[in-house]
mmCIF file of C-alpha atoms in Angstrom:
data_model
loop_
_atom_site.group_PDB
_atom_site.id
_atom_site.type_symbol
_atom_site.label_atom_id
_atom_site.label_comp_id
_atom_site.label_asym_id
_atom_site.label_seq_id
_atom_site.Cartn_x
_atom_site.Cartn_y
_atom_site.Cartn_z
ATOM 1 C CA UNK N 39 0.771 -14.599 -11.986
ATOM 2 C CA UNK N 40 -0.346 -15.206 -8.389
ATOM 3 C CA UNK N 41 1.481 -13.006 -5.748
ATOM 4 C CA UNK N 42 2.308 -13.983 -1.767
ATOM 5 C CA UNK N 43 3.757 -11.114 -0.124
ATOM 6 C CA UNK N 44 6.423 -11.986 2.420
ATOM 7 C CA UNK N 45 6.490 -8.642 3.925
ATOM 8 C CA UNK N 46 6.539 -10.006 7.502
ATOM 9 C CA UNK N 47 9.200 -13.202 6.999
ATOM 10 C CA UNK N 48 12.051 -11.784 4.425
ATOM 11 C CA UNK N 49 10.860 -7.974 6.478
ATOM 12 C CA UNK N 50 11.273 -9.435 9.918
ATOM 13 C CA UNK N 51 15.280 -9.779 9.265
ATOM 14 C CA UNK N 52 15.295 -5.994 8.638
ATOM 15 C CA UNK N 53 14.618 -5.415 12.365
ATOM 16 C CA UNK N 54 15.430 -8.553 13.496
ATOM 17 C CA UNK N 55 11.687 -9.918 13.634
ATOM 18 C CA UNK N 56 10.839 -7.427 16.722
ATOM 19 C CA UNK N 57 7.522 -6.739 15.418
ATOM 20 C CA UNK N 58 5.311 -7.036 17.270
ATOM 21 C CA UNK N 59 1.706 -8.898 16.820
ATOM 22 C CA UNK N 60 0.074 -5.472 16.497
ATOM 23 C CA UNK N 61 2.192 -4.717 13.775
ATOM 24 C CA UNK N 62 1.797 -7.899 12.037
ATOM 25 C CA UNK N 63 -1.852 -7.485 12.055
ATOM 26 C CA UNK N 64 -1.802 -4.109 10.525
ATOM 27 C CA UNK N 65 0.443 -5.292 8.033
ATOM 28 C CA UNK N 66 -2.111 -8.440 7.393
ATOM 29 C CA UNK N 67 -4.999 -6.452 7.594
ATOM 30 C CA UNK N 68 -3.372 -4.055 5.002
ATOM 31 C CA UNK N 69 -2.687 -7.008 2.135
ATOM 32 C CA UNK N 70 -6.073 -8.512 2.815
ATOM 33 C CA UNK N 71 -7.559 -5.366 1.016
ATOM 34 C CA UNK N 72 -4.532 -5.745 -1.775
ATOM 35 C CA UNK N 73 -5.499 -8.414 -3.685
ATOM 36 C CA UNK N 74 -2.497 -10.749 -3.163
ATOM 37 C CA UNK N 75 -2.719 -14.584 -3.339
ATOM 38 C CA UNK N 76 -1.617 -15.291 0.051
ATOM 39 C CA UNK N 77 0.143 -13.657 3.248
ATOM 40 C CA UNK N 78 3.063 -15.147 4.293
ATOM 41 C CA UNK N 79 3.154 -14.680 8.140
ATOM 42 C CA UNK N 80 6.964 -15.819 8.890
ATOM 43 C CA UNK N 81 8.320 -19.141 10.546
ATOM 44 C CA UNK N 82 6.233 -21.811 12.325
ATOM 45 C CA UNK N 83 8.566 -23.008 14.291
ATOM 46 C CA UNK N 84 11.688 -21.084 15.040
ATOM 47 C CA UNK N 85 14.558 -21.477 12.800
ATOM 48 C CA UNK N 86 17.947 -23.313 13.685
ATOM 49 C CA UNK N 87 20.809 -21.361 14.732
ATOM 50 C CA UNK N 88 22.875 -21.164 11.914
ATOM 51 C CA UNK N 89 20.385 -18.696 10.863
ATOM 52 C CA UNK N 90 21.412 -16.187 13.742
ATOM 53 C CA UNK N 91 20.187 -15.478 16.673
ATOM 54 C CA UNK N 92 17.215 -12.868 16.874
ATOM 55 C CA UNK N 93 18.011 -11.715 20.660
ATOM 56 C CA UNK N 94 14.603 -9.223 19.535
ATOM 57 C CA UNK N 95 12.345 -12.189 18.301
ATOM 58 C CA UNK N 96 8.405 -11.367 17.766
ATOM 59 C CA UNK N 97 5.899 -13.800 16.770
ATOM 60 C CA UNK N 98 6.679 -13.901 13.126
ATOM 61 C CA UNK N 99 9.841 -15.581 14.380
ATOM 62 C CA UNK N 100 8.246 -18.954 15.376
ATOM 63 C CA UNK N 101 4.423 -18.617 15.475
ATOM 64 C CA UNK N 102 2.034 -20.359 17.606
ATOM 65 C CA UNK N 103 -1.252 -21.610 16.200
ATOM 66 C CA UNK N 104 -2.632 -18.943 18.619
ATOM 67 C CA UNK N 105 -1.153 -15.948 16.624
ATOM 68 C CA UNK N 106 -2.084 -18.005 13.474
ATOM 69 C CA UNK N 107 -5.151 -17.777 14.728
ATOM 70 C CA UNK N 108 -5.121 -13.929 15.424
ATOM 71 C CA UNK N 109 -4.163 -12.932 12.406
ATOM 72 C CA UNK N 110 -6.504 -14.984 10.865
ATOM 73 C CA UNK N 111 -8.892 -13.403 12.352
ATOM 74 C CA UNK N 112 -8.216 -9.887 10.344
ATOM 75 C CA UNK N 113 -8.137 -11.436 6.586
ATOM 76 C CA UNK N 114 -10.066 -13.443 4.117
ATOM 77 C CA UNK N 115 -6.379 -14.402 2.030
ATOM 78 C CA UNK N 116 -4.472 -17.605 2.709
ATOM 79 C CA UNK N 117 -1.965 -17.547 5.357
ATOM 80 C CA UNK N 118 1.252 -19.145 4.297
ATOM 81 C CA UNK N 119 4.137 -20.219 6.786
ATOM 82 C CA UNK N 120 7.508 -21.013 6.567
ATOM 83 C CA UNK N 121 8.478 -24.353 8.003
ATOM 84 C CA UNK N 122 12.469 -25.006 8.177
ATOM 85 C CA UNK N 123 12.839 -28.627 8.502
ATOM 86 C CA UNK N 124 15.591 -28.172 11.525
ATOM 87 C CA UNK N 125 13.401 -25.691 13.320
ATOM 88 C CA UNK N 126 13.780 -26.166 16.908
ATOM 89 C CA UNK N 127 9.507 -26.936 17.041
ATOM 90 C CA UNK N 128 7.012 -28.426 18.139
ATOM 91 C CA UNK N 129 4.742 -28.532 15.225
ATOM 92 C CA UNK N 130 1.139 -29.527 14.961
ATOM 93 C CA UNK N 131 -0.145 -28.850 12.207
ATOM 94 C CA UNK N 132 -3.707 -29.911 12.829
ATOM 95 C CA UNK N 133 -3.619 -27.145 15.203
ATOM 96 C CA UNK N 134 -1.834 -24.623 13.008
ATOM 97 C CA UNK N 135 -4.842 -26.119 9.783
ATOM 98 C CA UNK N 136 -7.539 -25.321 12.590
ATOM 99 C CA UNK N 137 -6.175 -21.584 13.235
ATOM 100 C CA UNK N 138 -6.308 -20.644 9.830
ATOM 101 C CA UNK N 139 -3.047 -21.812 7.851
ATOM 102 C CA UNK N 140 -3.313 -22.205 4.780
ATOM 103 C CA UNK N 141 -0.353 -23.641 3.253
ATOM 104 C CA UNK N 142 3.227 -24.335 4.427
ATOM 105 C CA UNK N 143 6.406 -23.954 3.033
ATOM 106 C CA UNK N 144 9.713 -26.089 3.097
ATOM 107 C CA UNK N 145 12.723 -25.240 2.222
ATOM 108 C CA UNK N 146 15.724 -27.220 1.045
ATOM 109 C CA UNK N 147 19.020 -26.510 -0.271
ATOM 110 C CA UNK N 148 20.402 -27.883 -3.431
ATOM 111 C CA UNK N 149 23.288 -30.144 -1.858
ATOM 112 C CA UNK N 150 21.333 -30.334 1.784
ATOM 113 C CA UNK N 151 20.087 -33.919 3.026
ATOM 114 C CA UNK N 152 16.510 -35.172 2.205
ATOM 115 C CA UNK N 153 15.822 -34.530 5.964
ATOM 116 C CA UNK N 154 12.656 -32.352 4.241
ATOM 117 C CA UNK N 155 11.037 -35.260 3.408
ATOM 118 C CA UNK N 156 9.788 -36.378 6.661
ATOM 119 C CA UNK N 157 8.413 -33.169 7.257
ATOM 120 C CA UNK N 158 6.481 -33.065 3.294
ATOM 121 C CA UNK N 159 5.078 -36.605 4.968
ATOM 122 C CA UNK N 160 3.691 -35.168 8.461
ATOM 123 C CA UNK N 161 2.387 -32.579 6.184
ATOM 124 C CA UNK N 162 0.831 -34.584 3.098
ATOM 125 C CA UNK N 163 -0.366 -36.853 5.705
ATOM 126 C CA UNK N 164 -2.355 -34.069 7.822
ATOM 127 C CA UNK N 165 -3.563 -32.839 4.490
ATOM 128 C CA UNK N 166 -1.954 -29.817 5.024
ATOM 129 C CA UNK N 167 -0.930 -27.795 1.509
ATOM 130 C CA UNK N 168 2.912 -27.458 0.843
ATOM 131 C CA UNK N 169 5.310 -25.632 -1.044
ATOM 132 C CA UNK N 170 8.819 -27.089 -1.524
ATOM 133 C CA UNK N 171 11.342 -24.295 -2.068
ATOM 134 C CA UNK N 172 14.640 -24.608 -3.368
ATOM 135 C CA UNK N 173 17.204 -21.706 -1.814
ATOM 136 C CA UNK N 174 20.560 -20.949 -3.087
ATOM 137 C CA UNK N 175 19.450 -21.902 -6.642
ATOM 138 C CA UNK N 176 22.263 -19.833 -8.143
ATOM 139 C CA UNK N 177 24.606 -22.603 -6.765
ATOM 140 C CA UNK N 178 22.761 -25.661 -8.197
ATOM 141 C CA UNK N 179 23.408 -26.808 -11.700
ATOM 142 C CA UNK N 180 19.927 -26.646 -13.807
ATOM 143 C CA UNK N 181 20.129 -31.049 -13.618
ATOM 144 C CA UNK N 182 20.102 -30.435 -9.724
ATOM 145 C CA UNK N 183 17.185 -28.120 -9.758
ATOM 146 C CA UNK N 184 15.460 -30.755 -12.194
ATOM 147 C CA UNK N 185 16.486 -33.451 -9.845
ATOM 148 C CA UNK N 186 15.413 -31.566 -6.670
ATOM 149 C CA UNK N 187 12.189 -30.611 -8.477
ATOM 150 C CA UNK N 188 11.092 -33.984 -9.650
ATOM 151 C CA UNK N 189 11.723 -34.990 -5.905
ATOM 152 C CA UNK N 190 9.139 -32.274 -4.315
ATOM 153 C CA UNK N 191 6.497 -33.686 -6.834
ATOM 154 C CA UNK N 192 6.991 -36.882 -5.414
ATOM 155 C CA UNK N 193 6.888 -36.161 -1.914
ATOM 156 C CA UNK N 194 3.183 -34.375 -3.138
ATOM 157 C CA UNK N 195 4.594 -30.809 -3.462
ATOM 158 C CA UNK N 196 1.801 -28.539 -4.756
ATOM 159 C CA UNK N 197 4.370 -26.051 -5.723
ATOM 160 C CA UNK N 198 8.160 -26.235 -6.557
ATOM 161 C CA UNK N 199 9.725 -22.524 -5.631
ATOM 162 C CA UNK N 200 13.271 -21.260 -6.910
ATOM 163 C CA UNK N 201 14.280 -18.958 -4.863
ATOM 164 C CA UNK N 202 18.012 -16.749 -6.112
ATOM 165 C CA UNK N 203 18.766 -16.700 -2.321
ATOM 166 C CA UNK N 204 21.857 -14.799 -3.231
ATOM 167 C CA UNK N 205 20.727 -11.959 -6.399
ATOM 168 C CA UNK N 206 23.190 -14.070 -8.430
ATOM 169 C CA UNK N 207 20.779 -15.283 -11.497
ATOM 170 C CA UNK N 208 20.470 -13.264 -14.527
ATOM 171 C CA UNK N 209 17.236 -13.090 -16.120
ATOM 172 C CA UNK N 210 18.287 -15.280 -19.100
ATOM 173 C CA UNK N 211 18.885 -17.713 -16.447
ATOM 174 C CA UNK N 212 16.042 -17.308 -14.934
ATOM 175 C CA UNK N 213 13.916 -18.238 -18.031
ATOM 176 C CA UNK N 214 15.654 -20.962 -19.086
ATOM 177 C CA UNK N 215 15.418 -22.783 -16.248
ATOM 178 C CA UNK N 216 11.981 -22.242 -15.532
ATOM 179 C CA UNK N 217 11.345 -23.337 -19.343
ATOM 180 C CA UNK N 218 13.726 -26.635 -18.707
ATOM 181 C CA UNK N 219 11.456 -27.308 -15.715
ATOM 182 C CA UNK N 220 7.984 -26.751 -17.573
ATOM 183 C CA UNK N 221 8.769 -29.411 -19.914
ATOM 184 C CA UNK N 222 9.932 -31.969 -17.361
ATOM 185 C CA UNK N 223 7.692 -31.301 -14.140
ATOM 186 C CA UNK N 224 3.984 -31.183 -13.742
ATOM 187 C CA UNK N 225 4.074 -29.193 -10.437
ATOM 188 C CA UNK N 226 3.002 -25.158 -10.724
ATOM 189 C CA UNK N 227 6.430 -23.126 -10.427
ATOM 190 C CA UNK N 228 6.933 -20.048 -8.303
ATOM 191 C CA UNK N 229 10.271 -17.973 -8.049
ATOM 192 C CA UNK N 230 11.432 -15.708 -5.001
ATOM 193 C CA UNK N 231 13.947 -13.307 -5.959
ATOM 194 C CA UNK N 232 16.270 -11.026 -3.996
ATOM 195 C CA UNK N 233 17.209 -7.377 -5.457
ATOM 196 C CA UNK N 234 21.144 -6.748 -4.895
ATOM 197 C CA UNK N 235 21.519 -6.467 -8.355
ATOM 198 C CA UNK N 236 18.264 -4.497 -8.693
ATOM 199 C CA UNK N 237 17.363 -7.116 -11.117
ATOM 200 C CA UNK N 238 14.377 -8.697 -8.827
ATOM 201 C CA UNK N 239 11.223 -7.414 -10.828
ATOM 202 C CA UNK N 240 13.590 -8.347 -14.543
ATOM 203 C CA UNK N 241 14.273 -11.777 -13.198
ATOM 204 C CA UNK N 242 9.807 -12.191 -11.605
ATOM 205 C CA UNK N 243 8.968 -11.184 -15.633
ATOM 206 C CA UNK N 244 11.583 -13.881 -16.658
ATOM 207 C CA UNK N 245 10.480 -16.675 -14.558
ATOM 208 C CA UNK N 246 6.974 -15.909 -15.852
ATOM 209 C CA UNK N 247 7.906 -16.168 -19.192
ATOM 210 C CA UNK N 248 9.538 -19.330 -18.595
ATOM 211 C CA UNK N 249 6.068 -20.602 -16.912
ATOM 212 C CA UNK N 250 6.146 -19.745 -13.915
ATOM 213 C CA UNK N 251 3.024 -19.060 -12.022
ATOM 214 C CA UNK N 252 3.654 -17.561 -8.793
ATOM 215 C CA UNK N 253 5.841 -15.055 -7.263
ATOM 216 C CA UNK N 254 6.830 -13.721 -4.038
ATOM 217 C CA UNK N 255 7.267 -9.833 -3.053
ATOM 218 C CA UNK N 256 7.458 -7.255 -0.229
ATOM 219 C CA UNK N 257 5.539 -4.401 0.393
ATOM 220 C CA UNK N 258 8.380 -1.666 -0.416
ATOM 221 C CA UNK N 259 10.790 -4.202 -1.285
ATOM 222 C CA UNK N 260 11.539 -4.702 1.930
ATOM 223 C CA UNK N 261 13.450 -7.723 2.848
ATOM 224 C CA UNK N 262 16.646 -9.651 3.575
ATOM 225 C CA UNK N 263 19.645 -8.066 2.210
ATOM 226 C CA UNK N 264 18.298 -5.301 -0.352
ATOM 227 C CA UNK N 265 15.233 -6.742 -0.598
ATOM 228 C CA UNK N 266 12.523 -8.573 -2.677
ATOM 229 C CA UNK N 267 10.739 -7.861 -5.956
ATOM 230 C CA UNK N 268 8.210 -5.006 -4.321
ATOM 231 C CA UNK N 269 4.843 -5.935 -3.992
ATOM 232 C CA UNK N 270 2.709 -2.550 -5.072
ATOM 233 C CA UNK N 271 4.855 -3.069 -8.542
ATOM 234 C CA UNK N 272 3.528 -6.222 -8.642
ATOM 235 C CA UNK N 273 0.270 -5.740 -8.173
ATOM 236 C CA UNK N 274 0.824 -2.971 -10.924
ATOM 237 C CA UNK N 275 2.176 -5.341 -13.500
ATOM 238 C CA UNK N 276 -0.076 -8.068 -12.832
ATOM 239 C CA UNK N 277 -3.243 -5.843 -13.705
ATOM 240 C CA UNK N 278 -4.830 -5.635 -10.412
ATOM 241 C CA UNK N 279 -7.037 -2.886 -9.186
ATOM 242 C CA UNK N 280 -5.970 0.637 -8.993
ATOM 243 C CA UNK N 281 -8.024 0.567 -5.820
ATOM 244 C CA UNK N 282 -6.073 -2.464 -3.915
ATOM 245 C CA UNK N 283 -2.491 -0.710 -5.603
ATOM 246 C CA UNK N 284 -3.642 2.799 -3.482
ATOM 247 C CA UNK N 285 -4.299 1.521 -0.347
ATOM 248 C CA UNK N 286 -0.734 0.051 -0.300
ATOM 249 C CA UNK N 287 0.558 3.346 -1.936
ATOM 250 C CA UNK N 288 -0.804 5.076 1.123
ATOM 251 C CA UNK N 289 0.495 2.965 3.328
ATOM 252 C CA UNK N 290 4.085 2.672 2.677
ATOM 253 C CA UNK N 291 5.400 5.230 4.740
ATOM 254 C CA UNK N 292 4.190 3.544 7.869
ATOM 255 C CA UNK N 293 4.635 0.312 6.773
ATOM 256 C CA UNK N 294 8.508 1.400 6.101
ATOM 257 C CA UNK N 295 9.219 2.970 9.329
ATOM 258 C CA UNK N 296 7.620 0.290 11.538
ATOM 259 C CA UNK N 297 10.102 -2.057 9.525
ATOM 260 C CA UNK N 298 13.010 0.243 10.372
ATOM 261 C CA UNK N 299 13.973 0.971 6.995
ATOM 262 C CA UNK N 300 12.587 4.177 5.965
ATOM 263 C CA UNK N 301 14.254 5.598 2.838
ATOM 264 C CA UNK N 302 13.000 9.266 2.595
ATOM 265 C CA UNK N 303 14.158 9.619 -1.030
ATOM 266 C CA UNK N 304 13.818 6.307 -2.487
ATOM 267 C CA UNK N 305 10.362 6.110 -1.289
ATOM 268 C CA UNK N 306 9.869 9.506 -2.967
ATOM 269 C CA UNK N 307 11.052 8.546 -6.226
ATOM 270 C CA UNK N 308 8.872 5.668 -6.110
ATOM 271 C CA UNK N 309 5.728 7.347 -5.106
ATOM 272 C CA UNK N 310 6.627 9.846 -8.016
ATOM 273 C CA UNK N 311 7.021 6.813 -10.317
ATOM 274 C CA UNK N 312 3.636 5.646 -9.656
ATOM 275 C CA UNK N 313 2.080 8.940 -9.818
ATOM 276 C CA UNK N 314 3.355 10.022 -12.733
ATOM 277 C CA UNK N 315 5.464 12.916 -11.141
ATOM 278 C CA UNK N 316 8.594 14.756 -11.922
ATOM 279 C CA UNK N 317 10.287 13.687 -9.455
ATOM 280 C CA UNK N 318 12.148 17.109 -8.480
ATOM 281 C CA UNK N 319 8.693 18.260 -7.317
ATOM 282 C CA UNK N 320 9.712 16.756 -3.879
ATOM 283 C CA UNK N 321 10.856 20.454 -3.418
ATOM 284 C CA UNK N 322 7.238 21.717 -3.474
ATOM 285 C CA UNK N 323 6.257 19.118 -0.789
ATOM 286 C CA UNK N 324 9.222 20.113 1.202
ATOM 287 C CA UNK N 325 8.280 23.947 1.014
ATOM 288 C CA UNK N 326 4.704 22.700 2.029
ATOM 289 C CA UNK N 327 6.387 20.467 4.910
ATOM 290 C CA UNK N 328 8.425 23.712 6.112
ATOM 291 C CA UNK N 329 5.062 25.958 6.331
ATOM 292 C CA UNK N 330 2.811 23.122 7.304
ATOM 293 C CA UNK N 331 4.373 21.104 9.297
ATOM 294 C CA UNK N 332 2.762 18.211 7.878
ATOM 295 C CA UNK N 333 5.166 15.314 6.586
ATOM 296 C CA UNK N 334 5.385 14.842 2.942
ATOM 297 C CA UNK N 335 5.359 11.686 2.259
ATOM 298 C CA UNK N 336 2.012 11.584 4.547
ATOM 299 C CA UNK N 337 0.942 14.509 2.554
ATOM 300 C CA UNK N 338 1.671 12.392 -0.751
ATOM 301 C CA UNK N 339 -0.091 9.476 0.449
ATOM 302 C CA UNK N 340 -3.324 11.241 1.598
ATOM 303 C CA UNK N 341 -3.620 13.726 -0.655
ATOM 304 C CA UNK N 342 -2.609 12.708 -3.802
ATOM 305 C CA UNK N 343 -2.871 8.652 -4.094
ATOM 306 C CA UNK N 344 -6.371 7.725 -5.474
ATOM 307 C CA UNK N 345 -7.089 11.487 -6.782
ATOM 308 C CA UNK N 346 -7.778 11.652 -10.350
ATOM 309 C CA UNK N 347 -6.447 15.305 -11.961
ATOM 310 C CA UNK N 348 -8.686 16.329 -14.797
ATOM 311 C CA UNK N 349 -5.442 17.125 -17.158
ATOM 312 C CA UNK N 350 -1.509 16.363 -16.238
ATOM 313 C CA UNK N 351 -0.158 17.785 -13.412
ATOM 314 C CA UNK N 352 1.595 20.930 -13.312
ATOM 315 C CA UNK N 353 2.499 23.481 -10.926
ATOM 316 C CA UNK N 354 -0.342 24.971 -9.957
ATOM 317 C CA UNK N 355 -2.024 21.641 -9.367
ATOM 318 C CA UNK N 356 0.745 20.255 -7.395
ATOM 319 C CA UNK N 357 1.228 22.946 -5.470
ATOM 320 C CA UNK N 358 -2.490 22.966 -4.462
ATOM 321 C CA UNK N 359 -2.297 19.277 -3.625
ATOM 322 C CA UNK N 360 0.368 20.107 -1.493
ATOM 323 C CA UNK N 361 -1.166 22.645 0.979
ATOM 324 C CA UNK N 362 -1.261 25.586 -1.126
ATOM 325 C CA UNK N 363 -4.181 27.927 -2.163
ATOM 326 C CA UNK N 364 -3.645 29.777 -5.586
ATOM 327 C CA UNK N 365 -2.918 32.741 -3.806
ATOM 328 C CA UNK N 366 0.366 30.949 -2.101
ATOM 329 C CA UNK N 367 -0.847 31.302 1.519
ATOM 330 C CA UNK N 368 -0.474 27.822 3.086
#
């Protein structure tokens, strides 16, 4: 399954898209050496206001070709953009093509307008590669997603996404639409899924099974509501390198407070997941934070990410991974 991370689009509503272009490129810089499919940067073109109003906007908010072309500048993986057909604009997408954009993304609702369609023409006709991407999909019977499926092929969709806007679909759902679409559409299939009912990753492996063959995530989970499937898990269960699933590792506590949504002991139990840790040895770290001074999540991240132990860790190992000699002296 091929991954686009959508840190910086479904991330930017966590701090209402004040990132800044710094950020962005650290956190594009950062997936280029992840092995993801694509980077999804945010919105091309503003989005209309019964989205919100962002009074703290940043450039992943409505990008100009000449941030497309900045962050371009710091990775080798396709840049992906979100294009909402009543955007406020202007869009030219030779411009955004020339600046490194890779592919675009539409999306429609299930009882919405065909208003999309103008937009799949200015960008079939530019040669520009789109995605169309159904939201709200819990709210559309599976002969609407069929119908509005069957439409994006027409319009010259090179991917139809389902995206469970609202963490409604179960994963049996999940599969059996995705199967019902595999036998009636041509186009590749991609699901975004939301977490509220922690069932993001269950409902990823379900669309898969159903055919599926791409999938969106977030570094951390971090997104819109509680989040997206998370994107180092992802990497994890779609056998990529131990190498490109590290440098993420390491970077999650950063990456989670310049988002504004650091979770000291969720991120903990995850880092323990990965690692293989009890996860009650957070009290170790914490008696090596009190002596050290060091943070422990930092101290996680750098010292024990990427370090192979010759046998399982125990005490004595942990406890010298986390600032201590054998002696106990810090």
């Amino acid at each position: 399954m091929k991954i686009i991370d959508v840190t910086l689009r479904d991330g930017g509503f966590v701090n209402d898209f004040r990132l800044g272009l710094d950020d962005a490129r650290a956190v594009v810089a950062l997936l280029d050496r992840a092995e993801v499919d694509g980077i999804e940067i945010g919105y091309l073109t503003g989005l209309p206001p019964n989205h919100g109003h962002y009074p703290h906007a940043g450039p992943c908010y409505a990008l100009t070709p000449e941030q497309v072309a900045d962050l371009a500048s710091v990775t080798t993986v396709p840049l992906v953009g979100m294009l909402h057909p009543g955007g406020p604009g202007p869009l030219d997408v030779g411009e955004l093509a020339a600046a490194g954009l890779s592919l675009t993304r539409i999306p429609i609702t299930p009882h919405g307008n065909d208003g999309w369609r103008g937009t799949a023409e200015t960008l079939a006709a530019a040669g520009m590669s789109f995605t169309v991407n159904l939201t709200l999909a819990s709210w559309a019977t599976p002969e609407a997603v069929e119908i509005r499926a069957k439409a994006a092929e027409s319009a010259g969709a090179d991917i139809f996404y389902i995206a469970d806007t609202n963490s409604a679909l179960l994963p049996r759902h999940v599969e059996e639409l995705f199967h019902r679409l595999t036998d009636t559409v041509g186009l590749p299939l991609g699901f975004h899924a939301h977490d509220c009912k922690r069932l993001a990753l269950a409902n990823v492996l379900a669309a898969q099974h159903g055919g599926a063959r791409w999938a969106d995530a977030s570094l951390a989970g971090l997104g819109r509501g509680a989040g997206n499937a998370a994107t180092e898990v992802m990497l994890e269960l779609t056998g990529r390198s131990s190498d490109a699933q590290n440098r993420l590792l390491r970077a999650l506590p950063a990456v989670t407070q310049a988002f504004e949504a650091y979770d000291a002991r969720q991120l903990w139990q995850q880092l323990s997941a990965f690692l293989d840790l009890w996860p009650p040895t957070i009290e170790l770290f914490e008696q090596a934070e009190a002596r050290t001074g060091v943070d422990k999540y930092a101290r996680v991240a750098e010292r024990l990410l990427g370090l192979t132990l010759d046998r399982p860790p125990v005490e004595a190992d942990l406890l010298e991974l986390a600032g201590f000699d054998p002696d106990g002296a810090a």
